[in-house]
XYZ file of C-alpha atoms in Angstrom:
742
model
C -0.965 -10.600 -12.635
C -2.287 -7.610 -11.229
C 0.013 -5.484 -13.343
C -0.834 -7.322 -16.511
C -4.518 -6.890 -15.662
C -4.115 -3.043 -15.149
C -2.212 -2.722 -18.488
C -5.093 -4.720 -20.343
C -7.645 -2.175 -18.958
C -5.722 0.840 -20.287
C -4.538 -0.785 -23.768
C -2.581 1.793 -25.482
C -2.553 4.259 -22.889
C -0.344 2.917 -20.275
C 3.040 1.311 -20.887
C 5.372 -0.676 -18.413
C 9.193 -0.352 -18.682
C 11.336 -1.978 -16.171
C 13.943 0.342 -14.549
C 14.883 2.708 -11.935
C 14.751 6.609 -11.770
C 18.052 6.531 -9.916
C 19.874 5.401 -12.968
C 20.419 8.056 -15.873
C 20.291 5.408 -18.491
C 16.855 4.206 -17.334
C 15.557 7.949 -17.430
C 16.865 8.307 -20.882
C 15.193 4.984 -22.091
C 11.794 6.552 -20.991
C 12.618 10.042 -22.441
C 12.179 11.494 -19.155
C 13.532 14.884 -20.314
C 10.462 15.139 -22.668
C 7.926 14.412 -19.978
C 5.344 17.004 -18.867
C 5.505 15.489 -15.373
C 7.150 12.724 -13.451
C 5.344 11.159 -10.411
C 7.534 9.353 -7.883
C 5.303 7.412 -5.676
C 6.146 5.887 -2.339
C 5.564 2.265 -1.177
C 2.862 3.061 1.242
C 2.778 -0.612 2.451
C 6.354 -0.345 3.902
C 7.013 -0.823 7.605
C 9.760 1.540 7.698
C 8.645 4.984 6.526
C 11.935 6.677 7.348
C 13.732 4.393 4.965
C 11.111 4.676 1.979
C 11.351 8.416 2.305
C 15.224 8.357 2.089
C 14.647 6.297 -1.174
C 12.249 8.966 -2.240
C 14.638 11.697 -1.824
C 17.314 9.976 -3.737
C 14.952 9.158 -6.655
C 13.925 12.870 -6.628
C 17.352 14.128 -6.657
C 18.356 11.872 -9.368
C 15.403 12.923 -11.550
C 15.984 16.629 -10.800
C 19.642 16.313 -11.960
C 18.797 14.810 -15.385
C 15.477 16.703 -16.250
C 15.370 20.219 -17.442
C 13.156 22.911 -15.998
C 9.889 22.423 -17.826
C 9.503 18.833 -16.307
C 7.462 18.798 -13.111
C 8.628 16.351 -10.398
C 5.871 15.350 -8.043
C 7.140 13.385 -5.023
C 5.151 11.516 -2.433
C 6.515 11.098 0.915
C 5.192 9.416 3.955
C 6.739 11.291 6.845
C 5.801 15.019 7.332
C 9.267 15.949 8.428
C 10.627 14.825 5.048
C 8.685 17.771 3.388
C 10.980 20.410 5.238
C 14.199 18.533 4.955
C 17.307 20.458 4.145
C 17.916 18.273 1.220
C 15.505 20.366 -0.857
C 17.264 23.609 -0.340
C 19.308 23.267 -3.400
C 16.350 22.373 -5.658
C 14.449 25.407 -5.219
C 13.542 25.938 -9.016
C 9.856 24.938 -8.075
C 10.008 21.749 -10.165
C 10.021 19.443 -7.213
C 6.567 19.243 -5.482
C 6.529 17.366 -2.229
C 3.163 15.868 -1.093
C 2.535 14.066 2.317
C -0.863 12.463 2.164
C -0.510 11.170 5.637
C -0.275 14.516 7.300
C -3.263 15.620 5.480
C -5.186 12.558 6.382
C -5.098 13.159 9.988
C -5.836 16.727 9.615
C -9.001 15.833 7.564
C -10.126 13.203 9.961
C -9.697 15.680 13.004
C -11.765 18.426 11.404
C -14.368 16.010 10.324
C -14.975 15.681 14.085
C -16.221 19.406 13.955
C -17.506 19.417 10.342
C -19.620 16.331 9.777
C -18.892 14.812 6.374
C -15.970 17.029 5.484
C -13.767 13.942 4.371
C -16.566 12.984 2.062
C -16.994 16.484 0.741
C -13.273 16.911 -0.112
C -13.047 13.281 -1.365
C -15.882 13.601 -3.901
C -14.476 17.046 -5.088
C -11.202 15.679 -6.093
C -11.471 11.885 -6.492
C -11.307 10.247 -9.961
C -14.728 8.990 -10.600
C -16.657 6.794 -12.879
C -19.435 8.241 -15.090
C -22.794 7.329 -13.783
C -25.067 6.533 -16.738
C -28.453 6.178 -15.020
C -30.485 7.959 -12.483
C -31.523 5.664 -9.641
C -34.970 4.705 -8.556
C -34.036 5.873 -5.035
C -34.459 9.680 -4.840
C -31.585 10.237 -2.447
C -29.125 8.355 -4.598
C -30.146 10.713 -7.567
C -29.347 13.667 -5.389
C -26.102 12.093 -4.150
C -25.134 11.286 -7.855
C -25.358 15.016 -8.508
C -23.195 15.772 -5.785
C -20.645 13.198 -6.892
C -20.368 14.692 -10.499
C -19.183 17.964 -8.962
C -15.486 18.620 -9.289
C -13.046 21.604 -9.043
C -11.794 23.207 -12.100
C -9.535 26.358 -12.826
C -11.077 28.946 -15.220
C -9.799 32.035 -17.091
C -12.075 34.682 -15.949
C -13.260 36.784 -19.015
C -12.865 40.693 -19.246
C -16.503 41.004 -18.254
C -15.705 39.942 -14.722
C -12.719 42.403 -14.349
C -13.255 45.261 -11.765
C -16.297 43.193 -10.145
C -16.038 42.154 -6.512
C -15.626 38.569 -5.856
C -19.201 38.359 -4.521
C -20.662 39.886 -7.598
C -18.764 37.436 -9.861
C -19.833 34.429 -7.636
C -23.269 35.644 -7.970
C -23.089 35.582 -11.797
C -21.393 32.425 -12.153
C -23.860 30.657 -9.868
C -26.971 32.114 -11.596
C -25.758 31.628 -15.111
C -23.881 28.328 -14.925
C -25.101 26.453 -11.926
C -21.363 26.467 -10.552
C -19.785 27.932 -7.541
C -16.912 30.397 -7.811
C -15.193 29.720 -4.429
C -11.622 30.995 -4.842
C -9.241 32.823 -6.796
C -5.460 32.227 -7.669
C -3.926 35.835 -7.401
C -0.516 37.428 -7.567
C -0.344 39.383 -4.309
C 2.179 41.005 -2.235
C 3.345 39.725 0.984
C 2.749 42.149 3.815
C 6.294 41.971 5.083
C 8.191 41.313 2.113
C 8.889 43.209 -1.276
C 7.849 40.600 -3.727
C 4.679 39.090 -5.196
C 3.715 35.435 -4.640
C 0.860 33.387 -6.300
C -1.707 32.275 -3.607
C -4.924 30.611 -3.667
C -7.362 32.784 -1.620
C -10.636 30.870 -0.627
C -13.701 33.151 -0.628
C -11.759 36.419 -0.833
C -14.620 38.555 0.235
C -14.368 42.094 -1.208
C -11.421 41.420 -3.639
C -11.659 43.339 -6.937
C -11.054 40.766 -9.749
C -7.987 41.943 -11.946
C -6.862 40.354 -15.282
C -4.109 38.211 -13.629
C -6.561 36.574 -11.427
C -7.590 32.879 -12.115
C -10.935 31.367 -10.757
C -11.645 28.054 -9.144
C -14.919 26.800 -9.469
C -17.062 23.744 -8.400
C -18.843 22.548 -11.441
C -20.405 19.344 -13.027
C -18.125 19.156 -15.941
C -15.278 20.787 -17.677
C -17.583 21.888 -20.598
C -19.417 24.182 -18.154
C -15.896 25.356 -16.963
C -14.998 26.290 -20.582
C -18.303 28.070 -20.986
C -17.269 30.420 -18.042
C -14.056 31.281 -19.814
C -15.643 31.700 -23.149
C -18.244 34.448 -22.123
C -18.514 37.629 -24.236
C -16.375 40.292 -23.027
C -19.142 42.791 -22.576
C -19.466 44.338 -19.151
C -21.799 42.834 -16.392
C -24.371 45.235 -15.018
C -23.760 45.541 -11.293
C -26.781 45.065 -9.202
C -27.724 44.628 -5.607
C -29.149 41.033 -4.903
C -31.028 42.049 -1.674
C -34.298 40.335 -2.673
C -34.704 36.490 -2.989
C -34.298 35.217 -6.356
C -36.143 32.173 -7.493
C -36.069 32.438 -11.281
C -32.792 31.672 -12.841
C -31.175 33.443 -15.746
C -29.593 30.374 -17.067
C -28.652 29.661 -20.505
C -27.479 26.171 -21.477
C -23.795 26.083 -22.731
C -23.578 25.373 -26.435
C -22.565 21.940 -27.700
C -19.549 23.347 -29.769
C -17.296 25.587 -27.561
C -14.787 27.998 -29.128
C -12.423 29.417 -26.358
C -11.112 32.719 -27.061
C -7.359 32.975 -26.002
C -6.899 34.692 -22.914
C -4.107 37.188 -21.898
C -0.912 35.281 -22.477
C 0.683 36.319 -19.035
C -2.264 34.653 -17.278
C -1.831 31.242 -19.282
C 1.907 31.163 -18.728
C 1.571 31.873 -15.134
C -0.980 28.927 -14.678
C 0.986 26.602 -16.635
C 4.138 27.549 -14.948
C 5.131 25.741 -11.697
C 6.549 27.742 -8.867
C 6.864 30.929 -10.765
C 7.170 34.137 -8.707
C 6.710 37.536 -9.643
C 8.708 40.622 -8.558
C 6.794 43.630 -7.309
C 7.106 46.805 -9.240
C 5.527 50.068 -8.394
C 2.588 49.374 -10.785
C 0.693 46.255 -10.011
C -0.168 45.880 -13.728
C 3.441 45.437 -14.422
C 4.526 42.062 -13.353
C 7.789 40.361 -14.572
C 7.811 36.607 -14.111
C 11.108 35.537 -12.595
C 12.518 32.219 -11.778
C 14.885 31.064 -9.291
C 14.078 33.788 -6.881
C 15.993 32.748 -3.567
C 13.564 35.089 -1.424
C 10.542 33.430 -2.885
C 7.922 31.857 -0.459
C 6.579 29.787 -3.237
C 10.198 28.081 -3.561
C 11.097 27.851 0.116
C 11.240 24.533 1.872
C 10.187 26.107 4.988
C 6.705 27.648 5.729
C 5.979 31.488 5.864
C 5.323 31.471 9.535
C 7.951 28.779 10.915
C 6.533 26.086 13.065
C 7.909 22.899 14.553
C 11.480 21.900 14.011
C 12.490 24.901 11.906
C 11.166 27.376 14.447
C 12.941 25.673 17.390
C 16.178 25.587 15.323
C 15.760 29.209 14.461
C 15.461 30.263 18.067
C 18.581 28.125 18.839
C 20.516 29.906 16.153
C 19.495 33.173 17.549
C 20.742 32.196 21.137
C 24.108 30.931 19.679
C 24.424 34.348 17.688
C 23.687 36.382 20.701
C 26.273 34.272 22.789
C 28.967 35.217 20.373
C 28.401 39.036 20.534
C 30.588 41.222 22.751
C 28.922 41.986 25.996
C 29.371 45.691 25.743
C 28.403 45.878 22.049
C 25.393 43.772 22.643
C 23.955 46.454 25.058
C 24.887 49.533 23.034
C 24.904 48.616 19.294
C 21.356 47.891 17.805
C 22.793 46.552 14.670
C 24.583 43.704 16.305
C 21.589 42.216 18.066
C 19.734 41.265 15.028
C 18.314 37.878 14.684
C 19.732 35.726 11.796
C 16.178 35.584 10.531
C 14.711 39.010 11.620
C 11.646 38.624 9.857
C 10.453 35.831 12.198
C 12.170 36.534 15.520
C 12.244 40.042 17.099
C 15.008 40.633 19.757
C 14.951 43.458 22.201
C 18.159 44.986 23.720
C 18.688 44.096 27.369
C 20.910 45.295 29.972
C 22.008 41.791 31.308
C 24.024 40.022 28.744
C 23.577 36.803 30.516
C 20.107 36.330 29.315
C 19.306 36.192 25.442
C 16.921 39.138 25.006
C 14.275 37.043 23.206
C 13.760 34.566 25.998
C 12.429 37.328 28.213
C 9.170 37.423 26.415
C 8.549 33.544 27.260
C 9.414 33.724 30.960
C 8.060 35.667 33.773
C 6.421 39.075 33.571
C 9.045 40.875 31.664
C 11.450 41.282 34.469
C 15.247 40.560 34.003
C 16.014 37.078 35.300
C 19.300 36.594 37.078
C 21.613 33.466 36.292
C 20.901 32.259 39.876
C 17.127 32.191 39.100
C 17.642 30.346 35.867
C 20.001 27.681 37.462
C 17.572 27.217 40.142
C 14.730 26.493 37.768
C 16.534 24.025 35.569
C 17.480 20.512 36.850
C 21.208 19.693 37.075
C 22.353 17.536 34.209
C 25.497 16.264 35.874
C 27.014 15.490 39.161
C 30.534 16.397 38.173
C 32.341 19.669 38.675
C 31.721 21.932 35.690
C 34.494 24.056 34.680
C 34.131 27.888 34.731
C 32.805 29.318 31.690
C 32.164 32.814 30.294
C 29.095 34.643 30.917
C 27.920 34.079 27.346
C 28.640 30.338 27.491
C 26.536 30.086 30.553
C 23.732 32.023 28.970
C 23.864 29.811 25.998
C 23.543 26.549 28.091
C 20.618 27.982 29.955
C 18.939 29.092 26.775
C 19.270 25.544 25.369
C 17.810 24.042 28.420
C 14.938 26.461 28.159
C 14.292 25.622 24.564
C 14.574 21.827 25.196
C 11.895 21.704 27.876
C 8.969 19.372 27.878
C 6.179 20.434 27.427
C 7.579 23.375 25.438
C 7.400 27.088 26.669
C 6.754 28.293 23.338
C 4.762 26.981 20.147
C 7.242 24.792 18.335
C 4.771 22.309 17.040
C 5.814 18.772 17.141
C 8.423 18.123 19.764
C 11.804 17.621 18.414
C 13.116 13.925 18.826
C 16.058 15.334 20.988
C 13.458 16.833 23.452
C 11.692 13.518 23.753
C 14.837 11.647 24.277
C 16.159 14.140 26.992
C 12.915 14.457 28.878
C 11.697 10.859 28.830
C 11.367 10.823 32.690
C 9.228 13.918 32.673
C 7.161 12.437 29.915
C 6.545 9.162 31.741
C 5.565 10.917 34.997
C 3.056 13.102 32.894
C 1.610 9.944 31.372
C 1.052 8.379 34.878
C -0.694 11.386 36.083
C -2.942 11.458 33.016
C -3.737 7.703 32.939
C -7.312 7.249 34.201
C -9.094 4.047 35.395
C -12.562 5.342 34.155
C -13.672 8.629 32.460
C -15.195 11.080 34.807
C -15.217 14.544 33.008
C -17.477 17.599 33.496
C -17.983 17.977 29.716
C -18.256 15.723 26.541
C -15.150 14.409 25.275
C -13.702 12.768 22.176
C -12.881 9.120 22.556
C -9.982 7.706 20.302
C -9.796 3.903 19.968
C -6.717 2.390 19.009
C -6.599 -1.608 18.939
C -3.468 -2.086 17.045
C -0.377 -0.017 17.032
C -0.226 3.652 18.225
C -1.050 6.120 15.255
C 2.109 7.502 13.797
C 0.741 10.932 13.316
C -1.685 11.328 16.171
C -0.067 14.707 16.873
C -1.671 16.281 13.834
C -5.230 14.942 14.588
C -5.061 16.382 18.140
C -3.441 19.648 16.962
C -6.465 20.026 14.563
C -8.750 19.972 17.542
C -6.787 22.694 19.400
C -7.224 25.339 16.822
C -7.863 29.020 17.737
C -11.586 30.095 18.009
C -12.665 26.624 18.205
C -13.914 24.365 21.055
C -11.323 22.374 22.793
C -12.949 19.124 23.954
C -11.065 16.640 26.189
C -9.462 13.728 24.487
C -9.376 10.299 25.909
C -7.141 7.499 24.189
C -8.200 4.071 24.735
C -5.102 1.864 24.206
C -4.216 -1.617 25.362
C -0.546 -0.927 26.105
C 1.523 1.845 27.762
C 2.815 4.214 25.247
C 6.471 4.934 24.948
C 7.960 8.307 25.917
C 8.384 9.157 22.162
C 4.629 8.322 21.574
C 3.106 10.135 24.556
C 5.519 13.066 24.073
C 3.923 14.089 21.008
C 0.427 14.224 22.378
C 0.926 15.099 26.032
C 1.883 18.574 25.242
C -1.716 19.368 24.725
C -4.170 20.190 27.562
C -6.968 17.684 28.544
C -5.392 14.598 26.884
C -5.867 11.462 28.924
C -5.211 7.610 28.619
C -7.049 4.663 29.536
C -5.242 1.308 29.251
C -7.849 -1.032 27.751
C -9.032 -2.732 24.489
C -11.951 -1.198 22.442
C -12.854 -4.742 21.417
C -14.434 -5.029 24.970
C -17.510 -3.104 25.638
C -16.483 -2.812 29.236
C -13.506 -0.901 28.245
C -15.496 1.161 25.917
C -17.716 2.132 28.694
C -14.715 2.987 30.946
C -13.528 5.282 28.094
C -16.953 7.079 28.350
C -18.368 5.976 25.088
C -21.781 6.817 26.463
C -20.896 10.514 27.170
C -18.577 11.102 24.251
C -19.194 13.729 21.563
C -17.243 11.746 18.917
C -15.767 8.263 18.837
C -12.978 7.771 16.430
C -11.513 4.218 15.667
C -8.063 4.219 14.193
C -6.843 1.721 11.866
C -3.451 -0.342 12.251
C -1.634 1.748 9.593
C 1.995 0.806 10.660
C 2.029 -2.582 9.076
C 2.136 -3.553 5.257
C -0.729 -5.033 3.510
C -1.152 -8.735 3.820
C 1.805 -9.131 5.993
C 2.325 -9.663 9.765
C 3.971 -7.488 12.322
C 5.051 -8.082 15.940
C 4.245 -5.466 18.578
C 6.641 -5.635 21.678
C 4.835 -4.692 24.848
C 6.389 -4.133 28.275
C 4.022 -6.575 30.231
C 5.780 -9.828 29.258
C 3.941 -11.811 31.691
C 0.645 -11.170 29.880
C 1.759 -10.224 26.299
C 5.127 -11.127 24.796
C 4.198 -10.348 21.222
C 1.070 -9.409 19.370
C 0.986 -10.739 15.681
C -1.753 -9.288 13.541
C -2.546 -8.965 9.947
C -3.666 -5.715 8.426
C -6.876 -7.422 7.343
C -7.360 -8.660 10.968
C -7.011 -4.985 11.912
C -10.004 -3.979 9.596
C -11.894 -6.638 11.233
C -11.240 -5.558 14.683
C -12.349 -1.996 13.670
C -15.515 -3.516 12.304
C -16.067 -5.320 15.590
C -15.274 -2.113 17.498
C -17.743 -0.095 15.473
C -20.528 -2.830 15.926
C -19.784 -2.545 19.776
C -20.169 1.231 19.686
C -23.500 0.904 17.643
C -24.797 -1.432 20.229
C -23.905 0.777 23.192
C -24.910 4.120 21.725
C -27.788 3.102 19.471
C -29.299 5.608 17.006
C -26.791 8.334 18.299
C -23.923 6.295 16.502
C -24.615 8.006 13.028
C -23.585 11.263 14.358
C -20.900 10.073 16.719
C -18.919 7.405 15.228
C -15.831 7.683 12.634
C -14.068 4.703 11.519
C -10.636 4.429 9.819
C -9.961 1.454 7.682
C -6.780 0.362 6.098
C -8.644 -1.394 3.108
C -11.519 0.432 1.520
C -13.266 -3.040 1.006
C -13.991 -3.007 4.839
C -16.558 -0.195 4.249
C -19.116 -2.715 2.806
C -19.118 -4.320 6.349
C -19.887 -1.226 8.353
C -23.534 -0.196 9.260
C -25.603 0.879 7.639
C -25.365 -1.400 4.706
C -26.990 -0.865 1.384
C -25.695 -3.536 -0.967
C -27.453 -2.565 -4.127
C -24.764 -0.521 -5.527
C -22.261 -3.418 -5.811
C -25.034 -5.963 -7.045
C -26.297 -3.690 -9.628
C -23.184 -1.730 -10.521
C -23.995 -2.361 -14.292
C -27.187 -0.132 -13.813
C -25.073 2.876 -12.722
C -22.075 2.918 -14.953
C -20.418 1.116 -17.999
C -18.457 -2.048 -17.307
C -15.312 -0.652 -18.667
C -15.470 2.235 -16.085
C -16.330 -0.162 -13.158
C -13.485 -2.440 -14.009
C -11.001 0.325 -14.148
C -12.225 2.029 -10.935
C -13.948 -0.555 -8.697
C -13.363 1.647 -5.537
C -15.338 4.311 -6.966
C -18.511 2.721 -5.846
C -17.289 3.033 -2.395
C -18.132 6.694 -2.499
C -21.638 5.611 -3.116
C -22.036 3.455 -0.038
C -23.850 4.731 3.187
C -20.639 4.592 5.556
C -18.643 6.936 3.129
C -21.772 8.968 2.254
C -22.358 10.128 5.747
C -18.752 10.599 6.593
C -18.520 7.708 8.919
C -15.787 5.685 7.069
C -12.426 6.936 5.959
C -9.253 5.464 4.657
C -5.958 7.068 3.670
C -6.184 5.169 0.376
C -8.736 7.604 -0.517
C -6.097 10.514 -0.650
C -4.805 8.970 -3.631
C -6.500 11.844 -5.570
C -3.776 14.266 -4.263
C -1.304 12.974 -6.763
C -3.601 12.715 -9.727
C -5.452 15.897 -9.249
C -2.148 17.861 -8.745
C -1.009 17.215 -12.233
C -4.254 19.036 -13.594
C -4.499 21.554 -10.860
C -1.088 22.509 -9.011
C -3.073 24.127 -6.301
C -4.712 20.936 -5.228
C -2.877 20.432 -1.884
C -3.193 24.132 -1.088
C -6.986 24.107 -1.571
C -7.379 20.965 0.695
C -5.075 22.413 3.283
C -7.013 25.715 3.403
C -10.332 23.965 3.525
C -9.136 21.882 6.586
C -6.851 24.398 8.357
C -8.240 27.830 7.228
C -7.524 29.971 4.291
C -5.075 32.999 3.687
C -6.767 36.391 3.650
C -6.014 39.737 1.956
C -5.628 43.061 3.984
C -5.098 46.265 2.261
C -4.082 44.470 -1.083
C -1.431 42.381 0.865
C -1.263 38.746 2.180
C -2.003 38.839 5.799
C -0.012 36.589 8.347
C -3.319 35.623 9.931
C -4.490 32.153 9.056
C -7.600 30.229 10.161
C -9.729 33.402 9.602
C -11.196 32.045 6.314
C -12.652 28.648 7.432
C -15.068 26.053 6.301
C -17.839 25.634 8.714
C -21.038 23.845 9.067
C -24.091 25.808 10.190
C -27.922 24.881 10.763
C -30.296 26.235 8.086
C -31.443 29.625 9.108
C -35.069 29.243 10.165
C -36.427 31.612 7.341
C -34.803 29.627 4.598
C -36.296 26.198 5.653
C -38.606 24.510 3.105
C -37.411 26.945 0.434
C -35.265 26.345 -2.761
C -31.654 26.267 -2.202
C -31.083 29.101 -4.544
C -32.771 31.474 -1.862
C -30.483 30.083 0.716
C -27.310 30.592 -1.350
C -28.155 34.103 -2.278
C -29.277 35.042 1.140
C -26.123 33.813 2.831
C -23.746 35.331 0.063
C -25.359 38.930 0.322
C -26.778 39.097 3.770
C -24.686 36.962 5.913
C -21.322 37.233 4.130
C -21.024 33.562 3.752
C -20.552 31.292 0.753
C -22.447 28.204 0.724
C -20.985 25.134 -1.253
C -23.370 22.279 -0.077
C -25.703 20.632 2.387
C -25.278 17.850 4.917
C -28.621 16.041 4.673
C -29.904 13.863 7.687
C -31.128 10.340 7.783
C -34.597 9.980 6.372
C -34.353 12.637 3.581
C -36.035 11.323 0.471
C -35.943 7.746 2.132
C -32.348 7.651 2.631
C -31.232 5.089 5.166
C -28.221 7.482 6.270
C -27.278 10.971 6.288
C -25.296 12.069 3.260
C -23.400 15.028 1.671
C -24.832 17.046 -1.211
C -22.298 19.164 -2.843
C -23.637 22.189 -4.846
C -27.243 21.131 -4.771
C -29.555 22.130 -7.679
C -31.131 25.412 -7.485
C -34.841 24.099 -7.106
C -33.513 21.553 -4.281
C -35.701 22.178 -1.260
C -33.816 22.777 1.850
C -35.035 20.950 4.902
C -34.885 22.492 8.446
C -32.791 19.459 9.742
C -30.065 20.009 7.004
C -26.663 21.605 7.959
C -24.941 23.885 5.493
C -21.280 23.995 4.387
C -20.140 27.565 4.310
C -17.031 29.654 3.881
C -17.049 32.330 6.485
């Protein structure tokens, strides 16, 4: 019934054909080889993400085998480890694009603890929306409608912008088109490698715009984006914008737009997926080449290895060194190279028993004797071990060092082998960090888990342990004892504690320190399928044998927990509480409530738009407007938007994790230096037009403003709300917060 209803809403635009992408005959029936793109969507309601991802891999490889190069294959996976699977190594044509919304969801949720309303800001920039047909009688809704209209568009920068700095171009785009040029897609040389890659650089301060660069703008409609590309090619007069600018030099874009054809190489590069350019002596001479095995764009592994790949790289290095002859290892530099010398640097050492790269992780740089290592490592067997060669002993000790818990180096998420081997150590750590009541010297973040343990909690906590950021203690309130596999992923972080209790009860919330908490995050039960039942086994069989709950009951639980927090914390809850829901319908039952939107939906949008996208009105509800309510369902925009803008995932990741930066014309290895932050309004810009704030931050503070976070009471609003790309004449309040790229 639901499928028939969907097809009726998109009559003539959507067609249903039964079949499977695994079978070539079915792909031929739907003319897959002639498609622009093929989306392979995962079943997010599954109870077994590993099995679903295995099916996704088979589907993707089957489509890849049949379809020719121009066809883009966009694959959704549920487990982050699937993204870096070795199965993708033979498909490095750039056509298979792998997206994992779950990982990004937890990162966005984590960053929202620091940047209020970030989830809402990003969601509004990308989510498919309904066209609002009427201004509201409520002034704050009219402002939010303006924010909701803004979206990210790629633009071909005209010749008039070439040789200008990024700041000068952003200045002109804002003044002329009421749009924000916030990023560039540029061909750039990697600092350590001799080829050029295409990268999105967010707020590339000081970058000189060249013909190959493509702009990314936040604008209200695509017509304005076309107008930016369609400007005349006369040069823009450079000027210094030191004084405040109140009058705008804005010209309304014409109704009829004729776009001049930009440089062909730029168009081809934008349309082509996974294209990499090789570096010549002259930057203006760029030859597109495909299937470049050295390309970072086409690699399954990240540029800076992390997690399992980095651990395995180090282990390969240890095995490589163990196979070297003892004498040659100390005399011949060429034989001590790492298999991946770009990522692991190995120094020659006098003692062949110890892999040279281990020295930098242990002790103060002094050589370590075999007896010292053996004394540090626990015995793995009581049986007599046969005598081994020196290198064999070195490899065994190196392996033991690599598989320690907590890890002795930054390997990202602990490997499953480590969690299995170190279960006793993990449980001992869990016992030490289990508290009866929170008594900490500084405010903490309280994580409430009423259902199952969150699958990807590692990424949430990792986001709160970024460099150059505050590292608050984290307290997890959970009814049961986590397994070694669960605690092993989060116990590696400092100042992470557990309290056994249920957030349904106010007493347990107070034991968890809800009154002292900086943030309270309520997690949904995402481990069960929609409308079905699951059973959670627990160790305490005398009290609980099984726990059976529906996912709808899980959302009801979260509504109750949120109400408890509201009661205990009071007005402070609006700035403290964040709630994750499995179903977006649950947003309607969170406080504050403002039911006028659903009851009068016909006043704001056409009936056809509303029927096609009923969830769009959730973006206009107070819990989402202020960033209190989130749901992984809202990340469905990643798949849709990637079709129109292949950099969607890169943009979102850089807004959350920090962006790439350019140093001396090369791509720097340093991440997290170009970040999206939230700052108070500078005192001398309060009660002045937003244009003054934008221009002042851009030219005096080297910050690019993209929006405001307005507090409760602004224009009569019952809640705080996000305002993206405010109108130039919008008056900035002293209580507002500003979203800026620094």
